[in-house]
Amino acid sequence: MTTPALITLGTRGSPLAVAQTEILAAALKEAHPELAADGAIAIKTITTSGDKIQDRALLEAGGKGLFIKEIEEALFAGEIDMAVHSMKDVPAEMPPEGELACILPREDPRDAFISVKYASLKDLPDGATLGTAGIRRKAFALAQRPDLKIVLFRGNVGTRLEKLKNGEADATFLAVAGLKRLGLEEKITAALEPSEILPAAGQGAIGVEIRTGDDRCKNYLAPLHCKKTALCIAAERGVVAVLDASCRTPIGAFATRDSNGATLTLRAAVATEDGTEFWQGSKTLPASTEAEAEKFGRILGQELRKKIPEDVFKKITGRA
């Protein structure tokens, strides 16, 4: 008779999502010998609404939570014990039934510029095509290069790279972290510094959601939690919470800690979808807890919010 798994991890079925879940599984096994036994950890792949929708941008289909909705449903139904998420896909407000119990050390948070023919965003010729499905990448690219033509690129990393190879666009953006985790780092033409294209809040970080009050899973995850990463992510998500950002809002947020860990520097930016209007800000403040970091993020978010005309804010957040 097969022994039931001690822990079941739930994830999207894409190669990147599975690779990220395997990173978590390996860390759990290293921290807890009992989980290293054969079959102690099971991985359940779940198709999300975001995976099913390939013919239009996510903002037309309901926004960011589409990549975690079905995974959370499985978690709350007891079908899985831990839900593994890319933090950039997790809405700022968590449901009461779930809690983020662990954030793993962050991989490279930058966006990658990828092109077969051109070395950088600025090297693209006038009227070149940029393939992306992300509204942040679209808006921030157009803010710098309003001449670009944006074409819809949906699908997983491999699908997007194949579309680029087939000439469906002159260039595309993908997350550096995802390419590294898939062993595709050689595909990167140039890694874009945050000063060039500000990353999405949480980009490059893996988060683990559990059922609220599940002390067994929380204890398993406690040794894996990276406080440094969690502080930065909390600040970034604080900005997002104030600006009501989902996949409907072109927003970037990126936090770093100083060398002694005493203060956070947070940068954030918001744009209209066509990139014609752009607001940004930065702030450095002390933060030693995730609650302080989130509050810090909310302060910067409120400062940005005051800069944006009410009619424009309603439009970019989908409230108009």
Coordinates of C-alpha atoms in Angstrom, one line a residue:
M1 CA 0.0 0.0 0.0
T2 CA 1.3 3.5 -0.9
T3 CA 2.1 5.7 2.0
P4 CA 0.3 9.0 1.8
A5 CA 2.5 12.1 1.3
L6 CA 3.3 14.1 4.4
I7 CA 3.0 17.3 2.4
T8 CA 1.3 18.0 -0.9
L9 CA 2.5 21.1 -2.8
G10 CA 0.1 22.7 -5.3
T11 CA 1.4 24.6 -8.3
R12 CA 0.6 25.7 -11.9
G13 CA 1.6 23.2 -14.4
S14 CA 4.0 25.3 -16.5
P15 CA 7.7 24.2 -16.6
L16 CA 8.7 27.3 -14.7
A17 CA 6.0 26.9 -12.0
V18 CA 7.0 23.2 -11.5
A19 CA 10.7 24.2 -11.4
Q20 CA 9.9 26.7 -8.6
T21 CA 8.0 24.1 -6.7
E22 CA 10.9 21.7 -7.0
I23 CA 13.1 24.4 -5.4
L24 CA 10.7 24.5 -2.5
A25 CA 10.6 20.7 -2.2
A26 CA 14.4 20.5 -2.2
A27 CA 14.6 23.1 0.6
L28 CA 12.0 21.3 2.7
K29 CA 13.9 18.0 2.3
E30 CA 17.2 19.6 3.3
A31 CA 15.6 21.3 6.4
H32 CA 13.5 18.3 7.5
P33 CA 15.0 14.8 7.1
E34 CA 11.6 13.1 7.4
L35 CA 10.5 14.9 4.3
A36 CA 13.5 13.5 2.3
A37 CA 12.0 10.0 2.3
D38 CA 10.6 8.8 -1.0
G39 CA 7.0 10.0 -1.5
A40 CA 7.0 12.3 1.6
I41 CA 6.4 15.3 -0.6
A42 CA 3.9 15.2 -3.5
I43 CA 3.5 17.8 -6.2
K44 CA 0.0 18.4 -7.6
T45 CA -0.2 20.5 -10.8
I46 CA -3.3 22.6 -11.2
T47 CA -4.5 24.5 -14.3
T48 CA -5.5 28.0 -13.5
S49 CA -7.8 30.4 -15.3
G50 CA -4.7 32.4 -16.3
D51 CA -3.3 29.3 -18.0
K52 CA -6.5 28.7 -20.0
I53 CA -6.8 32.3 -21.4
Q54 CA -4.3 32.6 -24.2
D55 CA -6.2 34.8 -26.7
R56 CA -6.2 38.1 -24.9
A57 CA -4.4 40.2 -22.2
L58 CA -5.1 39.3 -18.6
L59 CA -6.5 42.8 -17.8
E60 CA -9.4 41.9 -20.2
A61 CA -10.1 38.7 -18.3
G62 CA -10.1 39.8 -14.7
G63 CA -6.5 40.5 -13.6
K64 CA -3.7 39.1 -11.6
G65 CA -5.5 36.6 -9.3
L66 CA -6.3 34.4 -12.3
F67 CA -2.9 32.6 -11.8
I68 CA -3.6 31.6 -8.3
K69 CA -7.4 31.3 -8.0
E70 CA -7.8 27.5 -8.6
I71 CA -4.6 26.8 -6.5
E72 CA -6.1 28.6 -3.6
E73 CA -9.4 26.8 -4.0
A74 CA -7.5 23.5 -3.8
L75 CA -5.7 24.7 -0.7
F76 CA -8.8 25.8 1.1
A77 CA -10.5 22.5 0.2
G78 CA -7.7 20.5 1.8
E79 CA -6.6 19.0 -1.5
I80 CA -3.1 20.5 -1.1
D81 CA -1.1 21.6 2.0
M82 CA 1.0 24.4 0.5
A83 CA 0.3 26.6 -2.5
V84 CA 3.4 27.7 -4.4
H85 CA 3.2 31.1 -6.1
S86 CA 5.3 33.6 -8.0
M87 CA 5.0 36.6 -5.7
K88 CA 4.4 38.9 -8.7
D89 CA 1.1 37.0 -9.4
V90 CA -0.2 37.3 -5.8
P91 CA -2.8 40.2 -5.2
A92 CA -1.8 42.6 -2.4
E93 CA -4.8 41.6 -0.3
M94 CA -4.8 38.0 0.9
P95 CA -8.1 36.1 1.6
P96 CA -8.8 35.4 5.3
E97 CA -8.6 31.7 4.7
G98 CA -5.0 31.9 3.6
E99 CA -1.7 33.3 4.8
L100 CA 1.8 33.8 3.3
A101 CA 3.9 31.6 5.6
C102 CA 7.2 31.7 3.7
I103 CA 9.1 33.7 1.1
L104 CA 12.2 32.0 -0.3
P105 CA 15.4 34.0 -1.0
R106 CA 14.9 36.2 -4.0
E107 CA 16.4 35.4 -7.4
D108 CA 17.4 38.2 -9.8
P109 CA 14.4 40.6 -9.9
R110 CA 15.2 42.3 -13.2
D111 CA 13.4 42.0 -16.6
A112 CA 15.4 40.5 -19.5
F113 CA 15.4 42.1 -22.9
I114 CA 15.5 39.4 -25.5
S115 CA 16.0 39.8 -29.2
V116 CA 17.5 37.8 -32.1
K117 CA 18.7 41.0 -33.9
Y118 CA 19.0 43.9 -31.5
A119 CA 21.2 44.4 -28.4
S120 CA 18.9 46.6 -26.3
L121 CA 15.6 48.4 -26.1
K122 CA 17.2 51.6 -27.3
D123 CA 18.7 49.8 -30.3
L124 CA 15.3 48.8 -31.7
P125 CA 14.5 50.6 -34.9
D126 CA 11.6 53.0 -35.2
G127 CA 8.3 51.2 -35.3
A128 CA 9.8 47.9 -34.1
T129 CA 7.5 45.3 -32.6
L130 CA 7.7 44.3 -28.9
G131 CA 5.9 41.1 -27.8
T132 CA 4.4 41.2 -24.3
A133 CA 1.2 40.4 -22.5
G134 CA 2.2 42.4 -19.4
I135 CA 0.6 45.9 -19.0
R136 CA 3.5 47.1 -16.9
R137 CA 6.1 46.1 -19.5
K138 CA 4.0 47.6 -22.3
A139 CA 3.5 50.9 -20.5
F140 CA 7.0 51.3 -19.2
A141 CA 8.5 50.4 -22.7
L142 CA 6.2 52.9 -24.4
A143 CA 7.1 55.6 -21.9
Q144 CA 10.7 55.4 -23.3
R145 CA 9.9 54.3 -26.8
P146 CA 6.4 55.6 -27.9
D147 CA 7.1 54.5 -31.5
L148 CA 7.1 50.8 -30.6
K149 CA 4.3 48.5 -31.8
I150 CA 3.1 46.2 -29.1
V151 CA 1.9 42.7 -30.1
L152 CA 0.3 40.2 -27.7
F153 CA 2.6 37.5 -26.4
R154 CA 0.8 35.0 -24.1
G155 CA 2.0 31.6 -23.0
N156 CA 4.8 30.1 -21.0
V157 CA 8.5 31.0 -21.3
G158 CA 9.1 28.4 -24.0
T159 CA 6.1 29.5 -26.1
R160 CA 7.2 33.2 -26.0
L161 CA 10.8 32.4 -27.0
E162 CA 9.5 30.3 -29.9
K163 CA 7.2 33.1 -31.0
L164 CA 10.3 35.4 -31.0
K165 CA 12.3 32.9 -32.9
N166 CA 9.6 32.7 -35.5
G167 CA 9.7 36.4 -36.1
E168 CA 6.4 37.4 -34.5
A169 CA 8.1 40.3 -32.8
D170 CA 11.5 42.0 -32.9
A171 CA 12.0 41.7 -29.1
T172 CA 10.3 40.6 -25.9
F173 CA 10.7 40.9 -22.1
L174 CA 10.8 38.0 -19.7
A175 CA 11.8 37.8 -16.1
V176 CA 15.5 37.0 -15.5
A177 CA 14.6 34.8 -12.6
G178 CA 12.4 32.6 -14.6
L179 CA 15.0 32.1 -17.3
K180 CA 17.6 31.3 -14.7
R181 CA 15.4 28.7 -13.0
L182 CA 14.8 27.0 -16.3
G183 CA 18.5 27.0 -17.3
L184 CA 17.8 29.4 -20.1
E185 CA 20.1 32.3 -19.0
E186 CA 21.9 32.2 -22.3
K187 CA 18.7 33.5 -24.0
I188 CA 19.1 36.9 -22.2
T189 CA 20.3 39.6 -24.6
A190 CA 20.4 42.2 -21.8
A191 CA 19.3 42.3 -18.2
L192 CA 17.4 45.6 -17.6
E193 CA 18.4 47.5 -14.5
P194 CA 15.5 48.8 -12.3
S195 CA 16.5 52.3 -13.4
E196 CA 15.6 51.3 -16.9
I197 CA 12.5 49.2 -16.4
L198 CA 11.2 48.9 -12.8
P199 CA 10.3 45.3 -11.9
A200 CA 6.8 44.2 -10.8
A201 CA 6.3 44.0 -7.0
G202 CA 7.5 40.6 -5.9
Q203 CA 9.3 39.7 -9.1
G204 CA 11.9 37.0 -8.7
A205 CA 10.5 35.8 -5.4
I206 CA 8.7 32.5 -4.6
G207 CA 6.0 32.6 -1.9
V208 CA 4.2 29.8 -0.1
E209 CA 0.6 30.1 1.0
I210 CA -0.9 27.9 3.7
R211 CA -4.3 27.7 5.3
T212 CA -4.7 30.2 8.1
G213 CA -3.7 28.7 11.4
D214 CA -2.0 25.6 9.9
D215 CA 0.8 25.4 12.5
R216 CA 2.2 22.1 11.1
C217 CA 2.9 23.6 7.7
K218 CA 4.1 26.8 9.2
N219 CA 6.7 25.0 11.3
Y220 CA 7.9 23.1 8.2
L221 CA 8.3 26.4 6.4
A222 CA 9.8 28.5 9.2
P223 CA 13.5 27.6 8.6
L224 CA 13.1 28.5 4.9
H225 CA 11.7 32.0 5.3
C226 CA 14.0 34.7 4.1
K227 CA 13.5 37.8 6.3
K228 CA 15.5 40.0 4.0
T229 CA 13.4 39.1 0.9
A230 CA 10.2 39.3 2.9
L231 CA 10.9 42.8 4.1
C232 CA 11.5 44.0 0.5
I233 CA 8.4 42.2 -0.8
A234 CA 6.2 43.6 2.0
A235 CA 7.3 47.2 1.1
E236 CA 6.6 46.6 -2.6
R237 CA 3.2 45.1 -1.9
G238 CA 2.4 48.0 0.4
V239 CA 2.7 50.3 -2.6
V240 CA 0.5 48.0 -4.7
A241 CA -2.2 47.8 -1.9
V242 CA -2.6 51.6 -1.9
L243 CA -2.7 51.9 -5.7
D244 CA -5.2 49.1 -6.1
A245 CA -2.9 47.4 -8.5
S246 CA -3.7 44.2 -10.3
C247 CA -3.0 43.2 -13.8
R248 CA -5.1 46.2 -14.7
T249 CA -2.6 48.8 -13.4
P250 CA 0.8 49.5 -15.0
I251 CA 2.9 49.6 -11.8
G252 CA 6.4 48.7 -10.7
A253 CA 7.9 48.6 -7.2
F254 CA 11.3 47.5 -6.1
A255 CA 12.9 47.6 -2.6
T256 CA 16.5 47.0 -1.5
R257 CA 18.1 46.9 2.0
D258 CA 21.2 48.7 2.9
S259 CA 24.4 46.8 3.8
N260 CA 23.6 46.7 7.5
G261 CA 19.9 45.8 7.0
A262 CA 18.7 48.8 9.0
T263 CA 16.9 50.7 6.2
L264 CA 14.9 50.0 3.0
T265 CA 15.1 52.0 -0.1
L266 CA 11.9 51.7 -2.1
R267 CA 11.2 52.9 -5.7
A268 CA 7.8 52.8 -7.3
A269 CA 6.3 54.0 -10.6
V270 CA 2.9 54.1 -12.2
A271 CA 2.0 54.9 -15.9
T272 CA -0.9 55.1 -18.2
E273 CA -1.2 52.0 -20.4
D274 CA 0.1 54.0 -23.4
G275 CA 3.0 55.3 -21.5
T276 CA 2.2 58.9 -22.2
E277 CA 1.9 59.8 -18.5
F278 CA 4.3 58.5 -15.9
W279 CA 4.7 59.1 -12.2
Q280 CA 7.5 57.8 -9.9
G281 CA 8.9 58.2 -6.5
S282 CA 11.4 56.8 -4.0
K283 CA 11.9 56.7 -0.3
T284 CA 14.4 55.4 2.3
L285 CA 13.2 54.6 5.8
P286 CA 14.0 52.2 8.6
A287 CA 12.1 48.9 8.7
S288 CA 12.8 45.9 10.8
T289 CA 9.5 44.0 10.5
E290 CA 7.3 43.1 7.6
A291 CA 4.5 45.2 9.1
E292 CA 6.8 48.2 9.2
A293 CA 7.9 47.5 5.6
E294 CA 4.3 47.3 4.4
K295 CA 3.5 50.5 6.2
F296 CA 6.5 52.1 4.5
G297 CA 5.3 50.9 1.1
R298 CA 1.8 52.4 1.8
I299 CA 3.3 55.7 2.6
L300 CA 5.1 55.9 -0.8
G301 CA 2.0 54.6 -2.5
Q302 CA -0.1 57.4 -0.9
E303 CA 2.5 60.0 -2.1
L304 CA 2.3 58.6 -5.6
R305 CA -1.5 58.5 -5.5
K306 CA -1.6 62.2 -4.7
K307 CA 0.3 63.0 -7.9
I308 CA -2.2 61.2 -10.2
P309 CA -5.3 63.1 -11.4
E310 CA -8.5 61.5 -10.2
D311 CA -9.9 60.8 -13.7
V312 CA -6.6 59.2 -14.8
F313 CA -6.3 57.1 -11.6
K314 CA -9.8 55.7 -12.2
K315 CA -8.9 54.8 -15.7
I316 CA -5.6 53.1 -15.0
T317 CA -7.1 51.1 -12.1
G318 CA -10.1 50.0 -14.1
R319 CA -12.6 52.0 -12.0
A320 CA -13.7 54.4 -14.7

